[in-house]
Coordinates of C-alpha atoms in Angstrom, one line a residue:
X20 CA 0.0 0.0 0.0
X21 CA 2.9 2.3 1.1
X22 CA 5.0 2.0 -2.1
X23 CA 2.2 3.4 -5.1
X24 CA 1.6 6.8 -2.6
X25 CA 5.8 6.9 -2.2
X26 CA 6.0 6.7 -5.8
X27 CA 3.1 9.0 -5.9
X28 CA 5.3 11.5 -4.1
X29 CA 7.8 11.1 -6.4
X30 CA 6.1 11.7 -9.7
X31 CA 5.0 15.1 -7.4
X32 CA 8.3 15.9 -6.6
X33 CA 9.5 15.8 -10.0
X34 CA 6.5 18.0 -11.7
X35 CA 7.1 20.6 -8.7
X36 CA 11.0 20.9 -8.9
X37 CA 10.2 20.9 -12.9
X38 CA 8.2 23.9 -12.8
X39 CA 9.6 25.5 -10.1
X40 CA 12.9 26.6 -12.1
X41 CA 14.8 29.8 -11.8
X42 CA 12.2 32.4 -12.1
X43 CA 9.4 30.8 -9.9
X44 CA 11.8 30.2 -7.1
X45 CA 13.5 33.7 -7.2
X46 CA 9.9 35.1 -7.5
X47 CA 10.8 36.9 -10.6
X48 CA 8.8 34.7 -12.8
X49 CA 5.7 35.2 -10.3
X50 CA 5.7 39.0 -10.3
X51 CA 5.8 39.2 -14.1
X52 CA 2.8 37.1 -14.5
X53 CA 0.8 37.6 -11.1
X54 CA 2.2 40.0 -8.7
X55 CA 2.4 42.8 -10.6
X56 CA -1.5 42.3 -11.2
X57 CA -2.6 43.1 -7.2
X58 CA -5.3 41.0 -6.3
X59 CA -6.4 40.2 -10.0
X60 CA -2.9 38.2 -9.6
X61 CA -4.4 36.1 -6.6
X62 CA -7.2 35.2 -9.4
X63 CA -4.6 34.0 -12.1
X64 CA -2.9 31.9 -9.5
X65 CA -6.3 30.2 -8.9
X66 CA -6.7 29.8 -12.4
X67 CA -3.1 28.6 -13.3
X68 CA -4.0 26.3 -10.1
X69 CA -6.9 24.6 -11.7
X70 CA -4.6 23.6 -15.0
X71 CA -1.8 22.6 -13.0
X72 CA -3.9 20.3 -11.7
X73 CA -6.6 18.8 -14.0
X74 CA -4.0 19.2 -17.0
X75 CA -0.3 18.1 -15.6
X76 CA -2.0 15.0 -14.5
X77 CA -3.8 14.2 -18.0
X78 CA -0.2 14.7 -19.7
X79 CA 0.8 12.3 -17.2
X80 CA -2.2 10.1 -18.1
X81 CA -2.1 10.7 -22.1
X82 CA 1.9 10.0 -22.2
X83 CA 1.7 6.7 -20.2
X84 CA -1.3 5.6 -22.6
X85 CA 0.0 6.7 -26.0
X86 CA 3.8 5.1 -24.6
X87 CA 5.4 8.3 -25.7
X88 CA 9.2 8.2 -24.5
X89 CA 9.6 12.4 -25.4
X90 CA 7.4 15.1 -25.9
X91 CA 8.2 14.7 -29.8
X92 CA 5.3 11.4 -29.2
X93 CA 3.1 13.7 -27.3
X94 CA 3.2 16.9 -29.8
X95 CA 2.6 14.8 -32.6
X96 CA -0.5 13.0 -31.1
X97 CA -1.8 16.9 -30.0
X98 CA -0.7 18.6 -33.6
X99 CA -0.6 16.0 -35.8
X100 CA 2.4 14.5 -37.7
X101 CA 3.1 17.4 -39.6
X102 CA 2.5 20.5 -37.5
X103 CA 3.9 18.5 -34.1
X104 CA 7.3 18.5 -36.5
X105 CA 7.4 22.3 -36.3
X106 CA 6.5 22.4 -32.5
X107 CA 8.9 19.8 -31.4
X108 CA 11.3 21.8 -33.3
X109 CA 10.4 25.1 -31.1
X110 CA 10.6 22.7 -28.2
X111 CA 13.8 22.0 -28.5
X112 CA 14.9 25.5 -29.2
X113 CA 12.4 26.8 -26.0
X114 CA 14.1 24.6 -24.0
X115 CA 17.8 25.3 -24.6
X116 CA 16.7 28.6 -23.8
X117 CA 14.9 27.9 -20.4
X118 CA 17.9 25.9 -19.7
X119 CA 20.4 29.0 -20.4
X120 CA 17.9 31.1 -18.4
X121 CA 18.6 28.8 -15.6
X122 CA 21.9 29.0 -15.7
X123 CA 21.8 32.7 -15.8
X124 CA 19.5 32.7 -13.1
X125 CA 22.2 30.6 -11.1
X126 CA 25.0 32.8 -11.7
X127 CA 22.7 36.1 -10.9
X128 CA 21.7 34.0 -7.1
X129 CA 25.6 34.3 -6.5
X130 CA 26.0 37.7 -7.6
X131 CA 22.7 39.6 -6.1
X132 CA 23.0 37.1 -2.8
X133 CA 26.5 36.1 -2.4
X134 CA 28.5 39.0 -4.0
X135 CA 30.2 36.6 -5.9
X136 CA 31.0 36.2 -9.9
X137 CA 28.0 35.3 -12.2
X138 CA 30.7 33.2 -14.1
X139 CA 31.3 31.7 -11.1
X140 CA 27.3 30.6 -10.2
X141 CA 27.1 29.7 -13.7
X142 CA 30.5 27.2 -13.6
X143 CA 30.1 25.5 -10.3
X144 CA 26.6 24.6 -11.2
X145 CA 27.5 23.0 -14.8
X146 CA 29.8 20.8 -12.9
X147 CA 27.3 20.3 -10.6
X148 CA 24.7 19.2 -13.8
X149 CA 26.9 16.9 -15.3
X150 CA 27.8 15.0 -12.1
X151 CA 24.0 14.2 -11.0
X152 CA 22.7 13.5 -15.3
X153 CA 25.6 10.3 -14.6
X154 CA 22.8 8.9 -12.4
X155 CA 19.7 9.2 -15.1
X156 CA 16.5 10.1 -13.9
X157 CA 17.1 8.6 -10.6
X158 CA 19.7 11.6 -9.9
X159 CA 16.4 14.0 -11.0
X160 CA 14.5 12.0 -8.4
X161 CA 16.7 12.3 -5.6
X162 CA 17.2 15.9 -5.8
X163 CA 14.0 16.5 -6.2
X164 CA 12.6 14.4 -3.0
X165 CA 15.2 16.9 -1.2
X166 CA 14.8 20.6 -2.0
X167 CA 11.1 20.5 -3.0
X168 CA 9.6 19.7 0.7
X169 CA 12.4 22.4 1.8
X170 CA 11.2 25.3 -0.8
X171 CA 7.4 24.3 0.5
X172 CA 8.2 24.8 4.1
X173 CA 9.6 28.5 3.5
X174 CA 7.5 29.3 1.2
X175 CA 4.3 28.9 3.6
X176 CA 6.3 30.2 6.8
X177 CA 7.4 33.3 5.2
X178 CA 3.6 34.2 3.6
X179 CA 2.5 33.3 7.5
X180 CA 4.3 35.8 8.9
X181 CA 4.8 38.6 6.4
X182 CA 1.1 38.7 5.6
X183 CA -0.6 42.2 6.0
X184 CA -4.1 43.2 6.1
X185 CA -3.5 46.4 5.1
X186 CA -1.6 45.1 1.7
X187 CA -4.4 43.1 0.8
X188 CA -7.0 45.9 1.0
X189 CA -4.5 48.2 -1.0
X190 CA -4.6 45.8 -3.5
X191 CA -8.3 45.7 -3.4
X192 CA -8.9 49.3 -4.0
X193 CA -6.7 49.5 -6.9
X194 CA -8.3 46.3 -8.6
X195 CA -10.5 48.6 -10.6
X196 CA -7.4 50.0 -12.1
X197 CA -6.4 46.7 -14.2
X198 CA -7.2 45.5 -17.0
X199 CA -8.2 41.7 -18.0
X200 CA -4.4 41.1 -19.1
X201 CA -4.3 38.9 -15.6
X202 CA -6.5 36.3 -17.3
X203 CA -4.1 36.1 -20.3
X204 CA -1.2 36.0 -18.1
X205 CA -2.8 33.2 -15.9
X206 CA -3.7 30.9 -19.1
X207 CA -0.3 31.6 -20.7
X208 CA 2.3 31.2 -17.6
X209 CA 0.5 27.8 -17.1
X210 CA 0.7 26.9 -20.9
X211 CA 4.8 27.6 -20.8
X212 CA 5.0 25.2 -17.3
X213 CA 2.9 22.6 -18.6
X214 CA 4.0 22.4 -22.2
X215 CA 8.0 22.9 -20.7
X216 CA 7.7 20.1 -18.2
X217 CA 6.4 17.8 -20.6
X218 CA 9.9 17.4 -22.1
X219 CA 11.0 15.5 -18.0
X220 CA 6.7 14.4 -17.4
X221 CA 6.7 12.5 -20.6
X222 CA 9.4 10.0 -20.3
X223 CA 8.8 9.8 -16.5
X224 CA 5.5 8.9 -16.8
X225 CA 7.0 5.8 -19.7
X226 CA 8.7 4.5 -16.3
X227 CA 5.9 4.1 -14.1
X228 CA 3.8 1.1 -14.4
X229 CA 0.5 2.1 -12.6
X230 CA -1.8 4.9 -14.1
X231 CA -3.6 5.7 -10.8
X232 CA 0.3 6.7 -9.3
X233 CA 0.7 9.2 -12.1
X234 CA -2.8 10.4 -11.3
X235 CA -2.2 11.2 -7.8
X236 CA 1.1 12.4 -8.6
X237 CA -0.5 14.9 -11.2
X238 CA -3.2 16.2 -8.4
X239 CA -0.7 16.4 -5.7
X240 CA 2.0 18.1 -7.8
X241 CA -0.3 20.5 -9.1
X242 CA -1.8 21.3 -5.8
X243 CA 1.0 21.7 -4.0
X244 CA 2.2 24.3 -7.2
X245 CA -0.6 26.0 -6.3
X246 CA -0.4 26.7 -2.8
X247 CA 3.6 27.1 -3.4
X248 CA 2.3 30.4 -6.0
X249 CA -0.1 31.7 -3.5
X250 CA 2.7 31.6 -0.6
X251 CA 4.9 33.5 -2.9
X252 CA 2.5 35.9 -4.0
X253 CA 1.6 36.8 -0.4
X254 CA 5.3 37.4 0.5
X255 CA 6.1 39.3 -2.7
X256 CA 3.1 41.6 -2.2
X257 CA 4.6 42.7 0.4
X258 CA 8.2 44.2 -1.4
X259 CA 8.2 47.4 -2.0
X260 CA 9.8 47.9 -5.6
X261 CA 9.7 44.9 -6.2
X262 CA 10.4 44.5 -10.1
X263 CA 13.7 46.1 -9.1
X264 CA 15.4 42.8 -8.0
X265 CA 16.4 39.4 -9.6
X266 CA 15.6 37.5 -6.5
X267 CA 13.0 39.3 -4.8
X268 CA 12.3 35.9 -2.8
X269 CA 15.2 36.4 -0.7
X270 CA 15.1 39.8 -0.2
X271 CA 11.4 39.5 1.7
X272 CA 13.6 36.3 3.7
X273 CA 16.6 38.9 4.0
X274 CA 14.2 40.9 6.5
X275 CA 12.0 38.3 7.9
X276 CA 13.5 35.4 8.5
X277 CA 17.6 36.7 8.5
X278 CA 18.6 33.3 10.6
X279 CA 17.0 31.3 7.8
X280 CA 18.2 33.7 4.7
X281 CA 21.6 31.6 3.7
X282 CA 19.5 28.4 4.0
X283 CA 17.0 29.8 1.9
X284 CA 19.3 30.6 -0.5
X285 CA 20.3 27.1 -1.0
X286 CA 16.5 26.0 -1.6
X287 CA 16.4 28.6 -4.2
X288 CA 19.5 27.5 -5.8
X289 CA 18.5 23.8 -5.3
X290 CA 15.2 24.6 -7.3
X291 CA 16.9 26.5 -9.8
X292 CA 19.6 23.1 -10.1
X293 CA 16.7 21.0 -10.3
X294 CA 15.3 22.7 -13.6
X295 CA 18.6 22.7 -14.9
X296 CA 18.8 19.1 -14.7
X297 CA 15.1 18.5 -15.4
X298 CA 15.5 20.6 -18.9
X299 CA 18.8 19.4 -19.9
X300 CA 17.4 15.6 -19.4
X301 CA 14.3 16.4 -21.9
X302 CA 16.7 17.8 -23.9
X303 CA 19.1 14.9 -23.9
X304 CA 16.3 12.2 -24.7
X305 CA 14.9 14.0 -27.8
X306 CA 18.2 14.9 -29.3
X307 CA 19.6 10.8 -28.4
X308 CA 16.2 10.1 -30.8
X309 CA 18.1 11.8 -34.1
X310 CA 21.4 11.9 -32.8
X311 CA 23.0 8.3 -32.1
X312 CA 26.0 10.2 -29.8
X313 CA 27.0 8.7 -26.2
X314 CA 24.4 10.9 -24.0
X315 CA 27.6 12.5 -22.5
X316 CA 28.9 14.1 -25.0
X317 CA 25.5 15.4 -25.8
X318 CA 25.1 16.7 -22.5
X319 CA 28.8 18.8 -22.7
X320 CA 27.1 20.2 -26.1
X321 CA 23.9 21.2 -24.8
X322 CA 25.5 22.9 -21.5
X323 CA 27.7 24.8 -23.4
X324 CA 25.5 26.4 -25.6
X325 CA 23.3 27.5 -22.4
X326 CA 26.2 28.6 -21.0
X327 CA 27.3 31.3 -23.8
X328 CA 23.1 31.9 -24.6
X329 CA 23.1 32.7 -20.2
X330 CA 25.6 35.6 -20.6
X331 CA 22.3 37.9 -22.0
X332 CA 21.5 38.6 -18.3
X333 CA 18.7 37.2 -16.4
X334 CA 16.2 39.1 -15.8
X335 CA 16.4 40.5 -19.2
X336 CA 16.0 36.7 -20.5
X337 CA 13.2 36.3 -18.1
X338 CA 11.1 39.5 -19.4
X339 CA 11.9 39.4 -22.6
X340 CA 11.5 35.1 -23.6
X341 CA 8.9 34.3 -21.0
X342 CA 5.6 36.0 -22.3
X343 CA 6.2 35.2 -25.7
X344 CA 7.0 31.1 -25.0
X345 CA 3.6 31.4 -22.9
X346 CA 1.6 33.1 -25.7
X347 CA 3.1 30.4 -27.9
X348 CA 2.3 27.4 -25.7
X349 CA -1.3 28.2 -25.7
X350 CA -2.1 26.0 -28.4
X351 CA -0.6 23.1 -27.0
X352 CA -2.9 23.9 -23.6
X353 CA -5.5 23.8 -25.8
X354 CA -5.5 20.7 -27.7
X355 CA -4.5 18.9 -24.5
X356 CA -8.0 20.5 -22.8
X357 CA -10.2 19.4 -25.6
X358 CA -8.4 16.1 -27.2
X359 CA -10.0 12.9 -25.3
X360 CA -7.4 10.5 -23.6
X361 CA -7.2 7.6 -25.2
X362 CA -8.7 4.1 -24.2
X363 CA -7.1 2.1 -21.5
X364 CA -4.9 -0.9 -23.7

């Protein structure tokens, strides 16, 4: 009985750490889609919530019963064989990117936080990378299972006690200044994560045997997403200038929870690790499907483009790449609402 919830946990722990890279840790990815909205951004988060949910766990559910291997499978099944040629093809381009945007968020974590060289953040975690993608996806696993309860304990400590009242009704008497762009940026920030995390969700979900462990995994990922968003919102709310920073996360722990701050730091790099790893592995198994190279050498390849791509910046790689891979995404969210799963084989 124990071992299908365990492996339940799991499959949560890697959808969470997936989506939770370098902006949604830092809280820059948050206040660009949500934040930055007032209370209209509490209402996305709801929304993006709901998707997390009811969608991550059918990609789950549609992967294991199509026995896709890569989101190549998976985009062609949703597009079609011609069309899904083109998207796999942004895919793999989107996701080089998000992994150089991790990377850049890495070396910006050592440089805003630690007063150390980006060049530096960005070197020790490539070692870092191709020491843990030796051990496959059980490497992604076991990182995962670690920093994700970690980030989820913070999170919710830090909303607890910096959450204000009089923030909250300040946010409700400027509602009526907004426009409905919230709802677009709620549909679209999910339609990035969902569509991005199919590239480590896909062939995860080929390795697990029982449908209703993928299920559960789906709903608890997604839920605990959701309540890791509204945590964050909460704290960042609370920032005053708060598109001004590249980790805005720690700077709310920086004066609430000081004790805590260089331990927090860690979680957020751990996070922002995890992605790396999570991306580069999706990255690896749909170039080993064209490319017959040891996975190695591909992996060198791949890390070394993201690092020379990471020296844009990163929040300018964030602002600038994010809202137009979540405008794009939207058709892949959906397809995958209105295509039926298929039957149980």
């Amino acid at each position: 009985m124990k071992r299908p919830w365990i492996a339940s946990v799991k499959v949560a722990a890697v959808y969470v750490g997936t989506v939770v890279g370098a902006g949604f840790a830092t809280g820059r990815e948050i206040v660009e889609f949500f934040t930055k909205y007032g209370l209209f951004g509490l209402m996305g988060i709801i929304v993006a919530g709901f998707l997390f949910i009811h969608l991550g766990t059918k990609l789950l559910i549609l992967s294991k019963r199509i026995n896709a291997t890569s989101y190549q499978e998976v985009m062609v099944f949703l597009f079609g064989r011609k069309v899904g040629g083109f998207v796999n093809i942004f895919m793999l381009i989107v996701l080089l990117g998000l992994t150089s945007i991790m990377l850049s968020g890495a070396g910006a974590i050592f440089q805003e936080q630690l007063g150390l060289s980006v060049r530096i953040g960005v070197v020790v975690t490539i070692v870092l990378t191709f020491l843990v993608m030796t051990f496959g996806i059980n490497g992604l696993f076991s990182v995962n299972l670690l920093v994700v309860p970690m980030l989820i304990i913070f999170s919710v400590l830090l909303a607890a006690q910096v959450f204000s009242l009089d923030v909250f009704l300040k946010q409700v008497e400027e509602s009526h200044r907004l426009n409905g762009k919230w709802i677009l940026s709620a549909f679209s920030y999910a339609a990035f994560n969902i569509t991005m995390a199919a590239a480590v969700l896909v062939p995860l979900a080929n390795e697990i045997e029982d449908e209703k462990v993928l299920k559960r995994g789906g709903i608890i990922g997604g839920s605990l997403l959701t309540l890791i968003l509204i945590s964050s919102h909460i704290s960042l709310s609370t920032l005053s200038d708060v598109l001004s920073f590249d980790i805005p996360m720690a700077e709310v722990m920086k004066t609430t929870f000081y004790s805590f701050y260089y331990i927090y730091i860690a979680v957020i790099y751990g996070e922002v690790f995890t992605s790396v790893i999570g991306n580069l592995y999706g990255l690896e198994r749909q170039i080993s499907s064209f490319l017959k190279l040891n996975r190695m050498i591909i992996i060198c390849a791949i890390l070394s483009v993201a690092a020379f791509i990471s020296k844009v910046g990163y929040s300018s790689l964030i602002s600038s790449l994010y809202p137009i891979f979540g405008y794009v995404c939207l058709g892949t969210l959906f397809l995958l609402m209105i295509k039926k799963l298929p039957a149980v084989k």
